[in-house]
PDB file of C-alpha atoms in Angstrom:
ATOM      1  CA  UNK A 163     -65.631 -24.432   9.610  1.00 74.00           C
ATOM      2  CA  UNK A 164     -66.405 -22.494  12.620  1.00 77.00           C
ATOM      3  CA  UNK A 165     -66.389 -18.842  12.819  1.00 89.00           C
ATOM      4  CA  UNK A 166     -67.221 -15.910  15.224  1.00 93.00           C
ATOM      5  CA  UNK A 167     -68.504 -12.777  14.667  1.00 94.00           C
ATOM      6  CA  UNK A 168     -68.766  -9.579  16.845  1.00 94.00           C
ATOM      7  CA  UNK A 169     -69.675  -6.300  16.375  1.00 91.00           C
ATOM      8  CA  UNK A 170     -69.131  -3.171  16.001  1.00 92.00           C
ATOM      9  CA  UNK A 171     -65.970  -2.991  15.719  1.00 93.00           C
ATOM     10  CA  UNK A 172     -65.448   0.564  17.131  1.00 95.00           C
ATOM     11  CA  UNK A 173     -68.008   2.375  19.865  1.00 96.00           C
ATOM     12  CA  UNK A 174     -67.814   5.969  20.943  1.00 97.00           C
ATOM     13  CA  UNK A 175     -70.707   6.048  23.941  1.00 97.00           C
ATOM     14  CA  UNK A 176     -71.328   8.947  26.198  1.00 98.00           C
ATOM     15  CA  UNK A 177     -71.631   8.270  29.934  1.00 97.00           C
ATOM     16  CA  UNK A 178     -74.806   7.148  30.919  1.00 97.00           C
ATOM     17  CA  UNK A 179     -75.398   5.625  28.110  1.00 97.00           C
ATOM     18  CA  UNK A 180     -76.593   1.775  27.604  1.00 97.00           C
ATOM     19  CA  UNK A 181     -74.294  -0.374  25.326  1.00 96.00           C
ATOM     20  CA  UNK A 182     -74.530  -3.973  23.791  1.00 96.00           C
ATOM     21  CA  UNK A 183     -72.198  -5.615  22.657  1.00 96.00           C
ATOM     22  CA  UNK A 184     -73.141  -8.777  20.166  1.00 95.00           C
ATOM     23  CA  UNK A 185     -70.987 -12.093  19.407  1.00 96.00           C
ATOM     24  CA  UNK A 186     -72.448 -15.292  17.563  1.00 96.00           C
ATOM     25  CA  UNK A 187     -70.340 -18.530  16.515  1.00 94.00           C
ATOM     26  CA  UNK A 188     -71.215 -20.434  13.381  1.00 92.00           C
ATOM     27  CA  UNK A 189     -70.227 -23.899  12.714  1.00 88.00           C
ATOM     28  CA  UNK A 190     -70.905 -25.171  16.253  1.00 85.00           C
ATOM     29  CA  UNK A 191     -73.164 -26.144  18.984  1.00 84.00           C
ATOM     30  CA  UNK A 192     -73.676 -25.287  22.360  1.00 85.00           C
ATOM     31  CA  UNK A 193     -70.193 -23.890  22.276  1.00 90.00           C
ATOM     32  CA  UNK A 194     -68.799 -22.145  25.643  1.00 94.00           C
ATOM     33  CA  UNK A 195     -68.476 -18.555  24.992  1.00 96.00           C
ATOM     34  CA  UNK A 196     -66.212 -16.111  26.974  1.00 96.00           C
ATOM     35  CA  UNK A 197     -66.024 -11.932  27.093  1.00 96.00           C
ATOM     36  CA  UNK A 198     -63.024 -10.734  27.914  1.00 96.00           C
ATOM     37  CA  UNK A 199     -62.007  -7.551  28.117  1.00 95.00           C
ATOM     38  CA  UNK A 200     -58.068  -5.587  27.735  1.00 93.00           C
ATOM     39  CA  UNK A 201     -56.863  -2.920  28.574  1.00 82.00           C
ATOM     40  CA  UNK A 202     -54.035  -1.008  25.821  1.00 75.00           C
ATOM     41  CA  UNK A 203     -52.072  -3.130  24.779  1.00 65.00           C
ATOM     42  CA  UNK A 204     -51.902  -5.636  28.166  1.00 71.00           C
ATOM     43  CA  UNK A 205     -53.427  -8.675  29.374  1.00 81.00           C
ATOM     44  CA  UNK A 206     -56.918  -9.986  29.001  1.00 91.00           C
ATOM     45  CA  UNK A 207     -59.326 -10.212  31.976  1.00 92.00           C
ATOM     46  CA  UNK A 208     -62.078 -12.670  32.017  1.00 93.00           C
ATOM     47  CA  UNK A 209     -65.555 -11.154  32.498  1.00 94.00           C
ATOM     48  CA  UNK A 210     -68.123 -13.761  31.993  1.00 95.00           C
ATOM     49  CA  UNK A 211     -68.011 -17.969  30.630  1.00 94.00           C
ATOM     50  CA  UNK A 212     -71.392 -19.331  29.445  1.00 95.00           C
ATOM     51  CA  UNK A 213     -71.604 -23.130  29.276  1.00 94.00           C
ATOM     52  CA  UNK A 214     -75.034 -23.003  27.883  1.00 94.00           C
ATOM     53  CA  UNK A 215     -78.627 -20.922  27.215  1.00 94.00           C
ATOM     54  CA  UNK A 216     -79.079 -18.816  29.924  1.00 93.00           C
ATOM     55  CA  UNK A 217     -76.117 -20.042  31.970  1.00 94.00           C
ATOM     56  CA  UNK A 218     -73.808 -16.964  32.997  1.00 94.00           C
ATOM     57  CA  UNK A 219     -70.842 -16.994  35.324  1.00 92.00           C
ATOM     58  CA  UNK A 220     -69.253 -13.635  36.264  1.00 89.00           C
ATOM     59  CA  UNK A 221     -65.972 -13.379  37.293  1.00 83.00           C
ATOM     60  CA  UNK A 222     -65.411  -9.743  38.766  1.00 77.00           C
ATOM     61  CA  UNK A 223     -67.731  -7.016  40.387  1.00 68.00           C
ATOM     62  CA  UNK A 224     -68.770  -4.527  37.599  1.00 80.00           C
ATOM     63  CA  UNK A 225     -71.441  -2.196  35.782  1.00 89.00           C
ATOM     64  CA  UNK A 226     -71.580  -4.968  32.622  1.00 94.00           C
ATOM     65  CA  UNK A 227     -73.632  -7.683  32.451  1.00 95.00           C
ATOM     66  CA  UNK A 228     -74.031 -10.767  29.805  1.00 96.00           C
ATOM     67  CA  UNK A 229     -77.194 -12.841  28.694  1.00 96.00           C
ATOM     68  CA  UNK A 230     -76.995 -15.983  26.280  1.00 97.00           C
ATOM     69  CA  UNK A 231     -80.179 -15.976  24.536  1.00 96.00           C
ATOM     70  CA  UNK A 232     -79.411 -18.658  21.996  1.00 94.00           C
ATOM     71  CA  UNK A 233     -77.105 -21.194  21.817  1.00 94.00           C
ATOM     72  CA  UNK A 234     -74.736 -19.369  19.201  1.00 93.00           C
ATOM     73  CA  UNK A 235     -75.391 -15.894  20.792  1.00 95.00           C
ATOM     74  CA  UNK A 236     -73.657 -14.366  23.764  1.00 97.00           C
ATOM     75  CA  UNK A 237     -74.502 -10.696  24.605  1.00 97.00           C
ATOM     76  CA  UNK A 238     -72.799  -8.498  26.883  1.00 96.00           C
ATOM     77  CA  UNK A 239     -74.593  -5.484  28.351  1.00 96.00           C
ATOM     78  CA  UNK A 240     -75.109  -2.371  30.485  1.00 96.00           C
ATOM     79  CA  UNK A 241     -77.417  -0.128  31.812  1.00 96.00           C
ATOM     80  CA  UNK A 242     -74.985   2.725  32.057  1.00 96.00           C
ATOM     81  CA  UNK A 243     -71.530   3.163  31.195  1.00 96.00           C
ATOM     82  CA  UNK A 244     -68.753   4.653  32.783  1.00 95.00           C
ATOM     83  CA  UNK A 245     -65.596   5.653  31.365  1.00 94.00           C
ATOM     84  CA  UNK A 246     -64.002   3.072  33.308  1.00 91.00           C
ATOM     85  CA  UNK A 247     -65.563   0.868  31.100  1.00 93.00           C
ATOM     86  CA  UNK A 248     -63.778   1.923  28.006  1.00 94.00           C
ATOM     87  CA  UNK A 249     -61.165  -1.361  26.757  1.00 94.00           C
ATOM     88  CA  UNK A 250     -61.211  -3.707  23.844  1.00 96.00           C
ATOM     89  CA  UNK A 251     -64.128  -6.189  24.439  1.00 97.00           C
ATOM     90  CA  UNK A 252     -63.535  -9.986  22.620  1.00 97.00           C
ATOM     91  CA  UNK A 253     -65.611 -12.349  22.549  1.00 97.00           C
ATOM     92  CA  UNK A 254     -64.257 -16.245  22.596  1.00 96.00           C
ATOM     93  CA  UNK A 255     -65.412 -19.586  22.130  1.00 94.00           C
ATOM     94  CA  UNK A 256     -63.368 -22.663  23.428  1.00 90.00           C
ATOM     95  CA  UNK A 257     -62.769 -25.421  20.597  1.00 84.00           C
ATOM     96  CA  UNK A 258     -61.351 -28.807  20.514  1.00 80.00           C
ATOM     97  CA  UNK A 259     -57.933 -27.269  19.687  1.00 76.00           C
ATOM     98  CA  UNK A 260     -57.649 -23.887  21.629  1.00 83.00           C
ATOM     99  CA  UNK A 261     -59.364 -20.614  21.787  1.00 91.00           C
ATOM    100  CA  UNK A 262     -60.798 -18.831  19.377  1.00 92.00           C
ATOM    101  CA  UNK A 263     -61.498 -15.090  19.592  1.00 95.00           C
ATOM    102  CA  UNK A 264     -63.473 -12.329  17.434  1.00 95.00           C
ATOM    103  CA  UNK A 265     -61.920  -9.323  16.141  1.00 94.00           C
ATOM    104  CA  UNK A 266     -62.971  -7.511  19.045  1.00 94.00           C
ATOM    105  CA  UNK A 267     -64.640  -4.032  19.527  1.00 96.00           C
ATOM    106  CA  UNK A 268     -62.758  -1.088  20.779  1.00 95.00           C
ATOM    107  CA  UNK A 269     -65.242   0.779  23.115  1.00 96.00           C
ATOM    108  CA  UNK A 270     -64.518   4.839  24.189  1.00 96.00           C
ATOM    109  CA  UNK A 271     -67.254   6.073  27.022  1.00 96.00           C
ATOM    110  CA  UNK A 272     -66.847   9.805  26.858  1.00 97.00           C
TER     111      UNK A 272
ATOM    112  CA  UNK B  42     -57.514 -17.074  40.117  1.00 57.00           C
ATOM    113  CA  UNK B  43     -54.158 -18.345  38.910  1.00 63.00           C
ATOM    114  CA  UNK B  44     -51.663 -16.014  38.745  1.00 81.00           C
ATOM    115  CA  UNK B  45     -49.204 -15.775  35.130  1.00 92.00           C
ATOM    116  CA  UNK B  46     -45.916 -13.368  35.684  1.00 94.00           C
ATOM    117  CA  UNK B  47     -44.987 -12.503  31.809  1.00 96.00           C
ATOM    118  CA  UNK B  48     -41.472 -11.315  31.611  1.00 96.00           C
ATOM    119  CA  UNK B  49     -39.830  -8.929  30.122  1.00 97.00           C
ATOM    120  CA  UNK B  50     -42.655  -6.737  29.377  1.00 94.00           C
ATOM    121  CA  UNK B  51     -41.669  -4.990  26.356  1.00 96.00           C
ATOM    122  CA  UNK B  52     -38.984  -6.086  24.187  1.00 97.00           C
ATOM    123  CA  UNK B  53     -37.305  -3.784  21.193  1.00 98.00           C
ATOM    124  CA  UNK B  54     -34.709  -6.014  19.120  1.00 97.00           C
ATOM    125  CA  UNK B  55     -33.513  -5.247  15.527  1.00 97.00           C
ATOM    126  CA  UNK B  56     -34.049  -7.705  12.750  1.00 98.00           C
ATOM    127  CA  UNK B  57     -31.884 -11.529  12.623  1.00 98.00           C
ATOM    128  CA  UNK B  58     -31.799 -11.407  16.464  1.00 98.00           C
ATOM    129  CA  UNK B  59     -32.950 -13.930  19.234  1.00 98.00           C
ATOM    130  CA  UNK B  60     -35.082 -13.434  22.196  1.00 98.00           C
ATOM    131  CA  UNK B  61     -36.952 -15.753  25.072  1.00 98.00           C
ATOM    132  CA  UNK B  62     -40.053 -14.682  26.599  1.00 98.00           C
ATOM    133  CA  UNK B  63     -40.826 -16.337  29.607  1.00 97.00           C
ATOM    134  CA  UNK B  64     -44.258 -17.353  31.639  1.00 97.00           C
ATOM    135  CA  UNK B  65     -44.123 -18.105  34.953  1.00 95.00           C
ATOM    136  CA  UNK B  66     -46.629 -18.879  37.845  1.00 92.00           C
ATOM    137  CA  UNK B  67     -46.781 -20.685  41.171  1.00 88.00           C
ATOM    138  CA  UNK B  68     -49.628 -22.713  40.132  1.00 89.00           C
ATOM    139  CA  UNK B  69     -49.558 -25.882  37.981  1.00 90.00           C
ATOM    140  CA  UNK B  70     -51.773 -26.050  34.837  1.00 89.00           C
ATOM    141  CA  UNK B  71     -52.737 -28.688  32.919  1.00 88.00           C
ATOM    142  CA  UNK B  72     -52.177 -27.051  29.603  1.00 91.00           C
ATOM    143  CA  UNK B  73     -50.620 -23.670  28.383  1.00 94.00           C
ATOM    144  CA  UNK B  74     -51.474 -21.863  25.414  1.00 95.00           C
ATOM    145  CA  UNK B  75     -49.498 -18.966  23.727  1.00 97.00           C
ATOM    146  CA  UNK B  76     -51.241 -16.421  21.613  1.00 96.00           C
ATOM    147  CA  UNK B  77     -50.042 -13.477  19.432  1.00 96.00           C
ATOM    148  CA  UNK B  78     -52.055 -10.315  19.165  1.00 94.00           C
ATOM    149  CA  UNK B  79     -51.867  -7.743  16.747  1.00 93.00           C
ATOM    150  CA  UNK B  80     -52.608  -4.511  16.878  1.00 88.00           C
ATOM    151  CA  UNK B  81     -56.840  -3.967  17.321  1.00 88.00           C
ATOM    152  CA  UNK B  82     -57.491  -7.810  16.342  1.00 92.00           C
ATOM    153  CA  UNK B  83     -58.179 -11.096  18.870  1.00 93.00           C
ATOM    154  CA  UNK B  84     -55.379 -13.184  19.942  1.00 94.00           C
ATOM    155  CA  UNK B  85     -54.215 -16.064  17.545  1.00 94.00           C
ATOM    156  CA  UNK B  86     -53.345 -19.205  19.073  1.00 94.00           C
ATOM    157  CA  UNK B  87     -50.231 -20.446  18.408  1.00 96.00           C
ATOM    158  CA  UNK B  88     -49.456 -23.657  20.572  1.00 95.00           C
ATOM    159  CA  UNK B  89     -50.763 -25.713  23.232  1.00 94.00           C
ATOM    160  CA  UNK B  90     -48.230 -27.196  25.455  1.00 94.00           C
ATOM    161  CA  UNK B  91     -49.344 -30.179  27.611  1.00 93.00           C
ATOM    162  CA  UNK B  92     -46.732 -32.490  29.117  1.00 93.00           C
ATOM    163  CA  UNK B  93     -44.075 -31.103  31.224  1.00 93.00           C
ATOM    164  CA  UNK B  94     -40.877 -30.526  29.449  1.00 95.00           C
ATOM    165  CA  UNK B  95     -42.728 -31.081  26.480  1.00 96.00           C
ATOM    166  CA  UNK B  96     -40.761 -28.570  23.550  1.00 97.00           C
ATOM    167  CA  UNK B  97     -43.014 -27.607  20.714  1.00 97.00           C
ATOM    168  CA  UNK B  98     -41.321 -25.917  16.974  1.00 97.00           C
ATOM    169  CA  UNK B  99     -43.100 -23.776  14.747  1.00 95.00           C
ATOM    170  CA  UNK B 100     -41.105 -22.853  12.536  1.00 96.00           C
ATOM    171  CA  UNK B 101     -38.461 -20.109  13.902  1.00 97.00           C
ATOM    172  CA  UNK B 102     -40.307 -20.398  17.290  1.00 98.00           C
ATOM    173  CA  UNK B 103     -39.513 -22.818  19.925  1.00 98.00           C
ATOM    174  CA  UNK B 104     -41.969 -23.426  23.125  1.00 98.00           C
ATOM    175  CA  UNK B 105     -41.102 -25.306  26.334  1.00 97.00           C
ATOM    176  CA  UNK B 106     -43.208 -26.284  28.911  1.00 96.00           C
ATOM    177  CA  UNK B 107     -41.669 -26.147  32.516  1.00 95.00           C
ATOM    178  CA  UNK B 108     -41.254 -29.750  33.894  1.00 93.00           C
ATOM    179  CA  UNK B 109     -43.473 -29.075  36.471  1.00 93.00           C
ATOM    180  CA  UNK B 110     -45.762 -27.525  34.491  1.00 92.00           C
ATOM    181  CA  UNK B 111     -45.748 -24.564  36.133  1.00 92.00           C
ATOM    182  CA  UNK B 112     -43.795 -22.085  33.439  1.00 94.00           C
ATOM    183  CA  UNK B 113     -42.935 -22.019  29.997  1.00 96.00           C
ATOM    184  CA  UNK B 114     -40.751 -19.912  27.634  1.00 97.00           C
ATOM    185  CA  UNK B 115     -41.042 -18.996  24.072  1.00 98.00           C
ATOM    186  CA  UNK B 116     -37.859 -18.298  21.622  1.00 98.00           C
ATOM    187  CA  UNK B 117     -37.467 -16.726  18.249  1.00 98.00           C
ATOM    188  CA  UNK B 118     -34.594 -17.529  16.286  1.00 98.00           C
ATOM    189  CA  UNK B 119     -33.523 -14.805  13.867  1.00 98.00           C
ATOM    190  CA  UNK B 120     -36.770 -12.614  14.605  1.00 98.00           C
ATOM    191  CA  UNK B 121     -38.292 -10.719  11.960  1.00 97.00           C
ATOM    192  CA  UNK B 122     -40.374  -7.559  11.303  1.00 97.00           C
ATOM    193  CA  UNK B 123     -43.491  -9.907  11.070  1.00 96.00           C
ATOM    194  CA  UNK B 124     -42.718 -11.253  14.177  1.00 97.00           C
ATOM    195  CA  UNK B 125     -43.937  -7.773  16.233  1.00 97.00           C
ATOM    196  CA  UNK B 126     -47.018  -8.403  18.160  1.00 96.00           C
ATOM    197  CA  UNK B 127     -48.137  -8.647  21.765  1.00 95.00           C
ATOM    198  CA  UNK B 128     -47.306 -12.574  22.819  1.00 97.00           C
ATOM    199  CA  UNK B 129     -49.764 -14.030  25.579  1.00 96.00           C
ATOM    200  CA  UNK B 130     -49.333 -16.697  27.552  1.00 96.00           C
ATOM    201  CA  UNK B 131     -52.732 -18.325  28.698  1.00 95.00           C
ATOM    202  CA  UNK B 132     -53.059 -21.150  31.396  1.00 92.00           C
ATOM    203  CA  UNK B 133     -56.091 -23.688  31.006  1.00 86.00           C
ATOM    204  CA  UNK B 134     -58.601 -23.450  34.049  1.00 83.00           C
ATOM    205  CA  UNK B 135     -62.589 -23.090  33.168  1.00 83.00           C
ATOM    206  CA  UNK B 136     -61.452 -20.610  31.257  1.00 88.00           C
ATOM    207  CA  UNK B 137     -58.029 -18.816  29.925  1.00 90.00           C
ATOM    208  CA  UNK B 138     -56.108 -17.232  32.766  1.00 91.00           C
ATOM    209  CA  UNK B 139     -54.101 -14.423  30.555  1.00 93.00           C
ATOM    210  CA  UNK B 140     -50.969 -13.232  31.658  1.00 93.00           C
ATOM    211  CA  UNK B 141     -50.262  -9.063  30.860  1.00 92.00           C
ATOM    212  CA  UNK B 142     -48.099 -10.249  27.195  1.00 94.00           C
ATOM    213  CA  UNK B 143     -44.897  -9.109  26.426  1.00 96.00           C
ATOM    214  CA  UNK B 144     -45.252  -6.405  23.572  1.00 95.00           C
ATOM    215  CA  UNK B 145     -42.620  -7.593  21.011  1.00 97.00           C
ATOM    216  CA  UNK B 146     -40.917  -4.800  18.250  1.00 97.00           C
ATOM    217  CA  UNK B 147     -38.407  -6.134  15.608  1.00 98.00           C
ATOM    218  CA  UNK B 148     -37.248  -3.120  13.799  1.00 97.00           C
ATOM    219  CA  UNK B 149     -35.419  -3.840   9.986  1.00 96.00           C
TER     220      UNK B 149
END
């Protein structure tokens, strides 16, 4: 069965600060991946789609970026965070029958 | 991007009630999705909708898809405690286009 994993599940960064963010799917190949992001309790905002290695679409303006160094593996990253930048991060993968999405990770920038 | 207007945003019923949530946009998708989110975990699909004035059951939850495919609405018969969560509606593009949710309390 397929599965996706992300991590951590909570962050507390200070500003400045450089973050990752890791998801990987099991039980799949060359899956699409998606990170969205949400602010409390509303809506989810597409950030970036990956089709494939090393194939990254962005979809707003903004101080993240994301990398796809394997197939199962989609990263999401920055240089320096701002508190703006604080949300719930999930990562997705698009199957036959829907969406899937990881638990998430709640990130604070202080 | 494709717009989705969620309405109402925050609901607060009491246990054995009924309540609609509705999805609306101006654009026409191909498929709609409807998730439920809880409280620090990922959305959970619930249905796809495809076909216009297609209605879809699950259990004490009915889903209709607009005959122009352009809105849908989800009801709860008799709604339960379990039943509080955030409900998304999602229209299919290259990826999900989420509308805001309506954050859904049923209080015993």
């Amino acid at each position: 069965s397929q599965t996706i994993h992300q991590w951590p599940a909570t962050l507390v960064q200070p500003v400045g600060s450089p973050l990752s963010l890791e998801c990987t799917v099991e039980g799949t190949s060359n899956p699409n991946l998606y990170w969205y992001r949400q602010a409390a309790g509303r809506g989810l905002q597409l950030l970036f789609y990956s089709v494939g290695i090393g194939q990254i679409s962005s979809e707003v303006p903004q101080n993240l970026s994301a990398s796809r160094p394997q197939d199962r593996q989609f990263i999401l990253s920055s240089k320096k965070l701002l508190l703006s930048d604080s949300g719930f991060y999930l990562c997705a993968w698009k199957g036959l029958g829907g969406y899937t999405f990881g638990s998430g990770t709640r990130l604070t920038v202080v | 991007t494709q717009l989705l207007e969620q309405s109402p945003q925050f609901l607060s019923i009491q246990e054995g009630e009924n309540l609609t949530v509705y999805c609306n946009s101006s654009s026409v998708f191909s498929s709609l999705q409807w998730y439920r989110q809880e409280p620090g975990e990922g959305p959970v699909l619930l249905v796809t909708v495809v076909t216009g004035g297609e209605v879809k059951k699950l259990k004490r939850l009915t889903f209709q898809f607009g005959d122009a495919r352009k809105d849908s609405s989800l009801h709860i018969t008799a709604a339960q405690p379990g039943d509080t969560g955030l409900y998304l509606c999602a229209g299919a593009g290259y990826a999900l286009n989420f509308g805001k949710g309506t954050s859904l309390l049923v209080t015993p």
